Tab-separated table of C-alpha atoms in Angstrom:
chain	number	residue	atom	x	y	z
A	57	MET	CA	0.000	0.000	0.000
A	58	ARG	CA	2.851	2.402	0.828
A	59	GLU	CA	4.252	2.010	-2.681
A	60	LEU	CA	0.878	2.892	-4.201
A	61	HIS	CA	0.580	5.976	-1.996
A	62	ASP	CA	4.089	7.062	-2.952
A	63	ARG	CA	3.362	6.591	-6.643
A	64	LEU	CA	0.123	8.588	-6.413
A	65	GLY	CA	1.594	11.272	-4.149
A	66	ILE	CA	-0.779	10.464	-1.298
A	67	VAL	CA	0.438	11.278	2.206
A	68	THR	CA	-1.181	9.687	5.238
A	69	GLU	CA	-2.292	12.197	7.867
A	70	CYS	CA	-1.854	11.034	11.438
A	71	TRP	CA	-4.691	11.532	13.860
A	72	SER	CA	-3.519	12.305	17.402
A	73	PRO	CA	0.168	11.858	16.461
A	74	LEU	CA	1.361	12.411	20.016
A	75	GLY	CA	-1.122	9.951	21.476
A	76	GLY	CA	-3.213	12.524	23.331
A	77	ILE	CA	-6.115	10.124	23.336
A	78	THR	CA	-4.163	7.886	25.739
A	79	VAL	CA	-4.276	10.612	28.364
A	80	TYR	CA	-8.014	11.054	27.972
A	81	ARG	CA	-8.721	7.327	28.126
A	82	PRO	CA	-6.915	6.121	31.265
A	83	HIS	CA	-8.828	2.853	31.187
A	84	GLY	CA	-8.022	2.170	27.533
A	85	VAL	CA	-6.006	-0.767	26.252
A	86	ASN	CA	-2.695	0.769	27.308
A	87	GLY	CA	-3.853	1.972	30.719
A	88	GLY	CA	-3.280	5.634	29.925
A	89	ARG	CA	0.420	5.129	29.249
A	90	SER	CA	1.810	7.589	26.737
A	91	VAL	CA	4.308	6.581	24.067
A	92	MET	CA	6.287	9.603	25.204
A	93	ALA	CA	6.891	7.857	28.539
A	94	GLU	CA	8.488	4.850	26.846
A	95	PRO	CA	12.195	4.428	27.722
A	96	VAL	CA	13.134	4.193	24.019
A	97	VAL	CA	11.546	7.568	23.278
A	98	ALA	CA	12.834	9.202	26.466
A	99	GLY	CA	16.338	7.903	25.737
A	100	LEU	CA	16.314	9.278	22.206
A	101	ALA	CA	15.033	12.616	23.492
A	102	ALA	CA	17.926	12.820	25.952
A	103	GLU	CA	20.443	11.755	23.296
A	104	TYR	CA	19.331	14.411	20.816
A	105	GLY	CA	18.550	17.145	23.361
A	106	LYS	CA	14.916	17.130	22.268
A	107	THR	CA	11.611	16.485	23.978
A	108	PRO	CA	9.873	13.109	23.706
A	109	ALA	CA	7.172	14.838	21.633
A	110	GLN	CA	9.790	16.025	19.150
A	111	VAL	CA	11.170	12.493	18.857
A	112	VAL	CA	7.694	11.078	18.208
A	113	LEU	CA	6.959	13.747	15.599
A	114	ARG	CA	10.346	13.108	13.964
A	115	TRP	CA	9.497	9.380	13.851
A	116	HIS	CA	6.373	10.281	11.856
A	117	ILE	CA	8.482	12.314	9.435
A	118	GLU	CA	10.969	9.451	9.035
A	119	HIS	CA	8.022	7.328	7.877
A	120	GLY	CA	6.846	9.984	5.397
A	121	LEU	CA	3.681	10.669	7.367
A	122	CYS	CA	1.923	13.990	7.866
A	123	ALA	CA	1.662	14.597	11.608
A	124	ILE	CA	-0.374	17.592	12.688
A	125	PRO	CA	-0.146	17.912	16.472
A	126	LYS	CA	-2.608	20.049	18.373
A	127	SER	CA	-1.557	22.581	20.937
A	128	VAL	CA	-2.802	25.916	22.187
A	129	LYS	CA	0.442	26.770	23.974
A	130	PRO	CA	2.758	28.955	21.883
A	131	HIS	CA	5.937	27.360	23.263
A	132	ARG	CA	4.695	23.883	22.359
A	133	ILE	CA	3.638	24.981	18.886
A	134	ALA	CA	7.155	26.347	18.318
A	135	GLU	CA	8.653	23.180	19.792
A	136	ASN	CA	6.587	21.034	17.419
A	137	PHE	CA	8.252	22.764	14.457
A	138	ASP	CA	11.761	22.459	15.880
A	139	LEU	CA	12.488	18.952	14.672
A	140	PHE	CA	14.227	19.413	11.361
A	141	ASP	CA	17.732	19.697	12.805
A	142	PHE	CA	18.058	15.989	13.604
A	143	ALA	CA	17.138	12.656	12.080
A	144	LEU	CA	16.600	9.239	13.600
A	145	THR	CA	18.780	6.410	12.370
A	146	SER	CA	17.154	3.352	10.824
A	147	ASP	CA	17.903	1.439	14.051
A	148	GLU	CA	16.236	4.168	16.134
A	149	VAL	CA	13.201	4.154	13.865
A	150	ALA	CA	13.042	0.358	14.171
A	151	ALA	CA	13.303	0.542	17.969
A	152	THR	CA	10.430	3.012	18.018
A	153	ASP	CA	8.455	0.885	15.556
A	154	ALA	CA	8.831	-2.034	17.974
A	155	LEU	CA	6.730	-0.165	20.549
A	156	ASP	CA	3.636	-0.857	18.428
A	157	THR	CA	1.404	-3.310	20.263
A	158	GLY	CA	-0.992	-3.622	17.338
A	159	ARG	CA	-3.809	-2.425	19.573
A	160	ARG	CA	-5.772	0.775	19.090
A	161	SER	CA	-5.459	3.234	21.975
A	162	GLY	CA	-8.293	5.455	20.865
A	163	PRO	CA	-11.843	4.531	20.019
A	164	ASP	CA	-12.631	2.570	16.888
A	165	PRO	CA	-13.748	5.144	14.289
A	166	GLU	CA	-16.653	2.859	13.376
A	167	SER	CA	-18.003	3.203	16.931
A	168	ILE	CA	-18.029	7.019	16.992
A	169	ARG	CA	-21.557	8.331	17.077
A	170	LEU	CA	-23.013	11.590	18.338
A	171	ASP	CA	-24.556	9.813	21.320
A	172	SER	CA	-21.068	8.587	22.297
A	173	PHE	CA	-20.354	12.193	23.248
A	174	SER	CA	-23.732	13.028	24.771
A	175	ARG	CA	-24.831	14.653	21.538
A	176	ARG	CA	-27.932	13.945	19.510
């Protein structure tokens, strides 16, 4: 599928690229644990002098994905753009890839209905 997207110039947009949904769903499949708390991500952040969020966003870039993080705090918005002065090695990308449990942290898009959010 990736090859087809590349050939057609389609870029996948990432929903909740920093895993914010994990914070809002403490009883979800990962128990509210954020990928940014993972030792691999924290270690890379320390190594590069970046924040865990910057490492996660850089990981998205390394995969050719379009990550659009949400923030209302000016310093975080600026921080989210400050990730083009480093690159993860293929081994670092693979180590981060290995964090994938194959389980969705957020709700299944098919289950989202207005009544799920007390709306009619």
